Tab-separated table of C-alpha atoms in Angstrom:
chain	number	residue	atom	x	y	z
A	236	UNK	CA	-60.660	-40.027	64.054
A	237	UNK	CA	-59.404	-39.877	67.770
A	238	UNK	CA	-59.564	-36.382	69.838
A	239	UNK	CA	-57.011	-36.160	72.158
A	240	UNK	CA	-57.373	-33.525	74.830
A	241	UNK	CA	-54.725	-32.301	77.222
A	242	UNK	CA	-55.171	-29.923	80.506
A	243	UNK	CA	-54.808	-27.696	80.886
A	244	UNK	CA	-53.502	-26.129	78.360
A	245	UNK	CA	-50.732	-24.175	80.261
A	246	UNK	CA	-49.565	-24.164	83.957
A	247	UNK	CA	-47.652	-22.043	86.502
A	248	UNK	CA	-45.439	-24.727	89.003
A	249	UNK	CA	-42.449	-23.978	91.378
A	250	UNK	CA	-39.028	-26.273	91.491
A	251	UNK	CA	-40.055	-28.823	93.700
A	252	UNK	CA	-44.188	-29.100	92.840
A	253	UNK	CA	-45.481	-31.935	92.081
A	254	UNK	CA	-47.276	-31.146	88.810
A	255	UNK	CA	-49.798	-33.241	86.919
A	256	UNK	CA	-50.937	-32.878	83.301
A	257	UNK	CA	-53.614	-35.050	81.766
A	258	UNK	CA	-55.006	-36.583	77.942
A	259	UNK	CA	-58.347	-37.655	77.196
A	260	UNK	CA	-58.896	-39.619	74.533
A	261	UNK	CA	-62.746	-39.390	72.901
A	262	UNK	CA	-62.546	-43.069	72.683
A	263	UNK	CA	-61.114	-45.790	74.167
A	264	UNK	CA	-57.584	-46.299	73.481
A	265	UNK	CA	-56.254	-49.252	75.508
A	266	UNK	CA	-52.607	-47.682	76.784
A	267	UNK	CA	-51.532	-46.950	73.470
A	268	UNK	CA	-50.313	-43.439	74.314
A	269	UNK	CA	-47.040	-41.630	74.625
A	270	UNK	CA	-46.085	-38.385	76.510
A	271	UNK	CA	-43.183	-36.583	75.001
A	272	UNK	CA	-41.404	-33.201	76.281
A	273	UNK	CA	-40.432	-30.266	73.894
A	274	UNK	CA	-38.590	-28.188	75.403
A	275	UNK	CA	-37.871	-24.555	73.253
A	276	UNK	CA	-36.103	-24.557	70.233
A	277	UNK	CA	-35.366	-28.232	70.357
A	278	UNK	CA	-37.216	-31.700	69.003
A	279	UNK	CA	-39.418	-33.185	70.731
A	280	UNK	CA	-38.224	-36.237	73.371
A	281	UNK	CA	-40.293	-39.196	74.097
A	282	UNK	CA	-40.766	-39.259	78.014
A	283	UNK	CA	-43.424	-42.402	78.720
A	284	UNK	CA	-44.645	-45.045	76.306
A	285	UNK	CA	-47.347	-47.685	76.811
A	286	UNK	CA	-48.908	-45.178	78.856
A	287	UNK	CA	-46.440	-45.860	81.941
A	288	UNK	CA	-43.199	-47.135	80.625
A	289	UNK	CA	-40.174	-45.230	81.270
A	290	UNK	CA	-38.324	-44.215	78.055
A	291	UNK	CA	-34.462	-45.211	78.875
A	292	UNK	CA	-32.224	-42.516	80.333
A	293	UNK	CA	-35.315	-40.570	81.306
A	294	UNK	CA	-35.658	-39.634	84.969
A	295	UNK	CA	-37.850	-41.365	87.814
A	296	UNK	CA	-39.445	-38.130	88.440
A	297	UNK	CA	-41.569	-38.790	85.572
A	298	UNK	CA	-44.262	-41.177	85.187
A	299	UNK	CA	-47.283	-41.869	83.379
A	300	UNK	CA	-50.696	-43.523	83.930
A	301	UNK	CA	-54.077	-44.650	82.927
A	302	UNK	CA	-56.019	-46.733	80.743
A	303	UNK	CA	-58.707	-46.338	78.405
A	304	UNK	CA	-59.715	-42.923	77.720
A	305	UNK	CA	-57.579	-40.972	80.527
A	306	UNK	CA	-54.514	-40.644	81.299
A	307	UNK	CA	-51.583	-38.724	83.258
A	308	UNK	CA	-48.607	-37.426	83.087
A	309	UNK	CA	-46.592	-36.724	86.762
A	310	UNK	CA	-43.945	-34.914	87.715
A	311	UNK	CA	-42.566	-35.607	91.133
A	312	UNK	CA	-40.527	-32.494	91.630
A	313	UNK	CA	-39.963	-30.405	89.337
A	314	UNK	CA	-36.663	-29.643	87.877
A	315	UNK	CA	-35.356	-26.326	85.755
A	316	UNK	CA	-35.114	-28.620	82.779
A	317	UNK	CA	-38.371	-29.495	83.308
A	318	UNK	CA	-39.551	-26.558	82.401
A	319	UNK	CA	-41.051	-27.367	78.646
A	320	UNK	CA	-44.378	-28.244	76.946
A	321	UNK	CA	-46.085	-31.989	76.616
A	322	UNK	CA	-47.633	-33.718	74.806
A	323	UNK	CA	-49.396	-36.776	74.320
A	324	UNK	CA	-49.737	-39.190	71.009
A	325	UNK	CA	-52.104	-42.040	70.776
A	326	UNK	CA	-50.983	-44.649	68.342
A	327	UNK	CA	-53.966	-46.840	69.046
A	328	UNK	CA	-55.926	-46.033	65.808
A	329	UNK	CA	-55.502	-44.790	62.514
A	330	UNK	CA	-54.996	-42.049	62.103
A	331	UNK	CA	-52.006	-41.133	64.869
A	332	UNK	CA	-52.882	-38.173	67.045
A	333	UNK	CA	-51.002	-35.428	69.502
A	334	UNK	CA	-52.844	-33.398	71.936
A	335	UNK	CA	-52.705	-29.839	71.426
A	336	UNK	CA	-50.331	-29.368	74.391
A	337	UNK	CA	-49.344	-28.401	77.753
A	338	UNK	CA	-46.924	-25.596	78.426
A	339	UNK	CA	-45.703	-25.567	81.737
A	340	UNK	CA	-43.858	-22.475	83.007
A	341	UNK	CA	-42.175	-21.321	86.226
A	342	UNK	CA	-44.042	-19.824	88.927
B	140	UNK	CA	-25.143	-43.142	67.061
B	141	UNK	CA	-28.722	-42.976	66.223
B	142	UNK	CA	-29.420	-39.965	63.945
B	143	UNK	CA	-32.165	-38.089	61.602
B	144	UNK	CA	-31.306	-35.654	59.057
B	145	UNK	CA	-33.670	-33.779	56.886
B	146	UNK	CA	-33.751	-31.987	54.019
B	147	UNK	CA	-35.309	-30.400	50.930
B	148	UNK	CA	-37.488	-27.711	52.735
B	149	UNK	CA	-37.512	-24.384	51.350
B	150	UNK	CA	-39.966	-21.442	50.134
B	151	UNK	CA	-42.840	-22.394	47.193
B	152	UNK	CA	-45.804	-21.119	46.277
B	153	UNK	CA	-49.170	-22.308	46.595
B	154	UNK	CA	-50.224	-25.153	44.961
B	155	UNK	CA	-46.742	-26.158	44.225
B	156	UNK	CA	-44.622	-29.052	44.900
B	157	UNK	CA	-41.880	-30.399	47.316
B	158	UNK	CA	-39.796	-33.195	48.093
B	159	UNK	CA	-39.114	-33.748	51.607
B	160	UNK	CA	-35.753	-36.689	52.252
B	161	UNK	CA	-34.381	-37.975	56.234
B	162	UNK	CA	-31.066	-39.832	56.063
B	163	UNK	CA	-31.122	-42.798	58.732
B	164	UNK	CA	-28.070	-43.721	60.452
B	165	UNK	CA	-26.727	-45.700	62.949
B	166	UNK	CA	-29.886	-48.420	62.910
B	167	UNK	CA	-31.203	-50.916	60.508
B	168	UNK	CA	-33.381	-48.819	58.791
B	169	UNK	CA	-35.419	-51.468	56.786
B	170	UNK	CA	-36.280	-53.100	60.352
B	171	UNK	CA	-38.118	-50.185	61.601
B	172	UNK	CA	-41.551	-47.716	60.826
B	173	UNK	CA	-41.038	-44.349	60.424
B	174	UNK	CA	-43.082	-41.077	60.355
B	175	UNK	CA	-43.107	-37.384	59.701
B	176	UNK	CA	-44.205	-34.821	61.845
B	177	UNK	CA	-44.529	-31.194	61.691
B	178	UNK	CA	-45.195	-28.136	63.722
B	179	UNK	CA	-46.577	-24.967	62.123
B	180	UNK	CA	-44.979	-21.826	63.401
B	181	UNK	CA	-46.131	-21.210	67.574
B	182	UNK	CA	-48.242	-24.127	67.435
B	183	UNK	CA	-48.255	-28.041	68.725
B	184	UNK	CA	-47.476	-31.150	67.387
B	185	UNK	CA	-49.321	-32.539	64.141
B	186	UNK	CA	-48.413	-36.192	62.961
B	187	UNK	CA	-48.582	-36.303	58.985
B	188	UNK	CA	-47.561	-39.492	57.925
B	189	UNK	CA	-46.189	-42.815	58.837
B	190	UNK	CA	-44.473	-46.173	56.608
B	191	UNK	CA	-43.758	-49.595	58.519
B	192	UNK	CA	-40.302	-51.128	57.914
B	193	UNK	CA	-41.064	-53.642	54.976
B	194	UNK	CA	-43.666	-50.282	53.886
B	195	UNK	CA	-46.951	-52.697	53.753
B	196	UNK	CA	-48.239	-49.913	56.119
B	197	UNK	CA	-48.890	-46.081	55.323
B	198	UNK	CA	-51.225	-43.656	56.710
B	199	UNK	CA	-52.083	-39.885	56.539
B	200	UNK	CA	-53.578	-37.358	58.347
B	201	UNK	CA	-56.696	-36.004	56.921
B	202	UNK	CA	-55.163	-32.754	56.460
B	203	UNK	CA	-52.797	-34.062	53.828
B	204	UNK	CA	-54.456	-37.234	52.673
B	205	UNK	CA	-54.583	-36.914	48.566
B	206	UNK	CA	-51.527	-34.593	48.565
B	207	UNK	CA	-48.984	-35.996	50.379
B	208	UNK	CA	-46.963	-39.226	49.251
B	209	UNK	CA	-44.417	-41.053	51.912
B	210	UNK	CA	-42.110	-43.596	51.094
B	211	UNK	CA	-38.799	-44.912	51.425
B	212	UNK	CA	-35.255	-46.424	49.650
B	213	UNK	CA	-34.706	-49.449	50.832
B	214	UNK	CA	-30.888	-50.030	51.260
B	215	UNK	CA	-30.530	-45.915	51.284
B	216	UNK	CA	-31.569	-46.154	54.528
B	217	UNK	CA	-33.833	-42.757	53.522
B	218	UNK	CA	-37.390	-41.955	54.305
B	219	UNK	CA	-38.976	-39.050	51.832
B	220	UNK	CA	-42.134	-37.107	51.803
B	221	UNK	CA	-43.575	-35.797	48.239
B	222	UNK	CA	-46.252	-32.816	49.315
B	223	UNK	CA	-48.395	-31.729	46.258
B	224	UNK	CA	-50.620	-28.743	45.816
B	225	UNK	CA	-49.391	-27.474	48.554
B	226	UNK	CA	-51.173	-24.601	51.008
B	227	UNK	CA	-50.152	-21.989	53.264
B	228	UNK	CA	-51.602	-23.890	55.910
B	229	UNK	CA	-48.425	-26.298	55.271
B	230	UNK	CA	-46.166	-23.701	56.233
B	231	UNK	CA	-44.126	-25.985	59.114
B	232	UNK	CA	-41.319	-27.411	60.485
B	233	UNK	CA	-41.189	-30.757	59.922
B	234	UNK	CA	-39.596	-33.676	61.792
B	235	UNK	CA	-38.710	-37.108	60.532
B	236	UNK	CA	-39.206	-39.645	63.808
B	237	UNK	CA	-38.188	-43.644	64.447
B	238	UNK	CA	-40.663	-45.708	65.433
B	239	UNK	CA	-39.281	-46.823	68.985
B	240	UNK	CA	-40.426	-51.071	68.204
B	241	UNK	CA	-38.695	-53.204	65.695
B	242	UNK	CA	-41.003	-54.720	63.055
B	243	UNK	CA	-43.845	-52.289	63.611
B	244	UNK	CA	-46.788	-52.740	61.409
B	245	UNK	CA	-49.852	-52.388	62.996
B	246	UNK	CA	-51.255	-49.867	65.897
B	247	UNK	CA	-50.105	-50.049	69.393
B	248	UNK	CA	-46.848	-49.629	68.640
B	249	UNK	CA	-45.261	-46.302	67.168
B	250	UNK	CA	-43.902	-44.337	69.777
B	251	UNK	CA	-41.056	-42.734	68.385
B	252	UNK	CA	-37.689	-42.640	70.175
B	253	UNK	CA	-35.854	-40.902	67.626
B	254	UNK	CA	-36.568	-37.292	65.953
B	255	UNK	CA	-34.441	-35.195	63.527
B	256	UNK	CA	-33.709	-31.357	63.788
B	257	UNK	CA	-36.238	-30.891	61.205
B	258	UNK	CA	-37.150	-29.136	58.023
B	259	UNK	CA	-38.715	-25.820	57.069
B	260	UNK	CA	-41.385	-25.434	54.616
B	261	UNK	CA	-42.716	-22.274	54.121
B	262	UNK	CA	-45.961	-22.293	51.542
B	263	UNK	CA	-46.455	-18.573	50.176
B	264	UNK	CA	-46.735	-16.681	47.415
């Protein structure tokens, strides 16, 4: 089965940072992989599919890249809403598989 | 609107059983895969379980391979889950998701665009 790995694991930003998070995959998983934000007490909300296509209604500030085995997740500025933890999925192989998180809090 | 609702969570006892059911609404439900996913109390995100649209695909996590049974009534527009023997480390909320792409069968393409409020199942004696 496919590891994903997210760092880190939690994170400290300001409104306004720039912020990146990032997923490793322990093998190669083309761009199959999805970020999605959870933010407390709510479902999670797909953010980035295809590793760096922009769900609809989601905002520019967000957007995703790599290919392979690595990838990222940036934030151009952060927001109050943005305040939340992510996660990846890779849907390249059977079975499916989240990271174990990123929780990103306010400085 | 596009919208999940589960149901049939509740308190059991280990090595019991449970029937997990999400109502679909608001898209053609046979034309897209669908999944369950759960989150144990404080912790991330574990997929359990996924069904394409015409149900020729289904997989499992490990973690509930052998237990757990997914499936789906076509023109109820429902997705259930039926979770045998049963474990503490079940204990969850769990979510039933869309599969964003129409006619999804294969890998590459179940990012899910849709989630539910979810479920919770609490395993205990």
């Amino acid at each position: 089965a496919i590891q994903m790995t997210q760092s880190p694991s939690s994170l400290s930003a300001s409104i306004g940072d720039r912020v990146t998070i990032t997923c490793r995959a322990s093998q190669g998983i083309r761009n199959d992989l999805g970020w999605y934000q959870q933010r407390p007490g709510e479902a999670p909300k797909l953010l980035i599919y295809a590793a760096s296509t922009l769900e609809s209604g989601v905002p520019s500030r967000f957007s995703g890249s790599g290919s392979g085995t690595d990838f990222a997740l940036t934030i151009s500025s952060l927001q109050p809403e943005d305040f939340a933890t992510y996660y990846c999925l890779q849907d390249n192989n059977y079975p499916l598989a989240f990271g174990q998180g990123t929780k990103l809090e306010i400085k | 609107e596009v919208q999940l609702v589960e149901s049939g969570g509740g308190v059991v006892q280990p090595g019991g059983s449970l029937r997990l059911s999400c109502a679909a609404s608001g898209f053609t439900f046979d034309d897209f895969a669908m999944h369950w996913v759960r989150q144990a109390p404080g912790k991330g995100l574990e997929w359990v379980s996924l069904i394409s649209g015409d149900g020729s695909t289904i997989d499992y996590a490990d973690s509930v391979r052998g237990r757990f049974t997914i499936s789906r009534g076509y023109n109820k527009n429902s997705l259930y889950l039926q979770m045998n023997s049963l474990r503490t480390e079940d204990t969850a909320l769990y979510y039933c998701t869309k599969a964003k792409m129409e006619y999804c069968s294969s890998t590459s393409c179940y990012a899910m665009d849709v989630w539910g409020r979810g479920t919770t199942v609490t395993v205990s004696s």
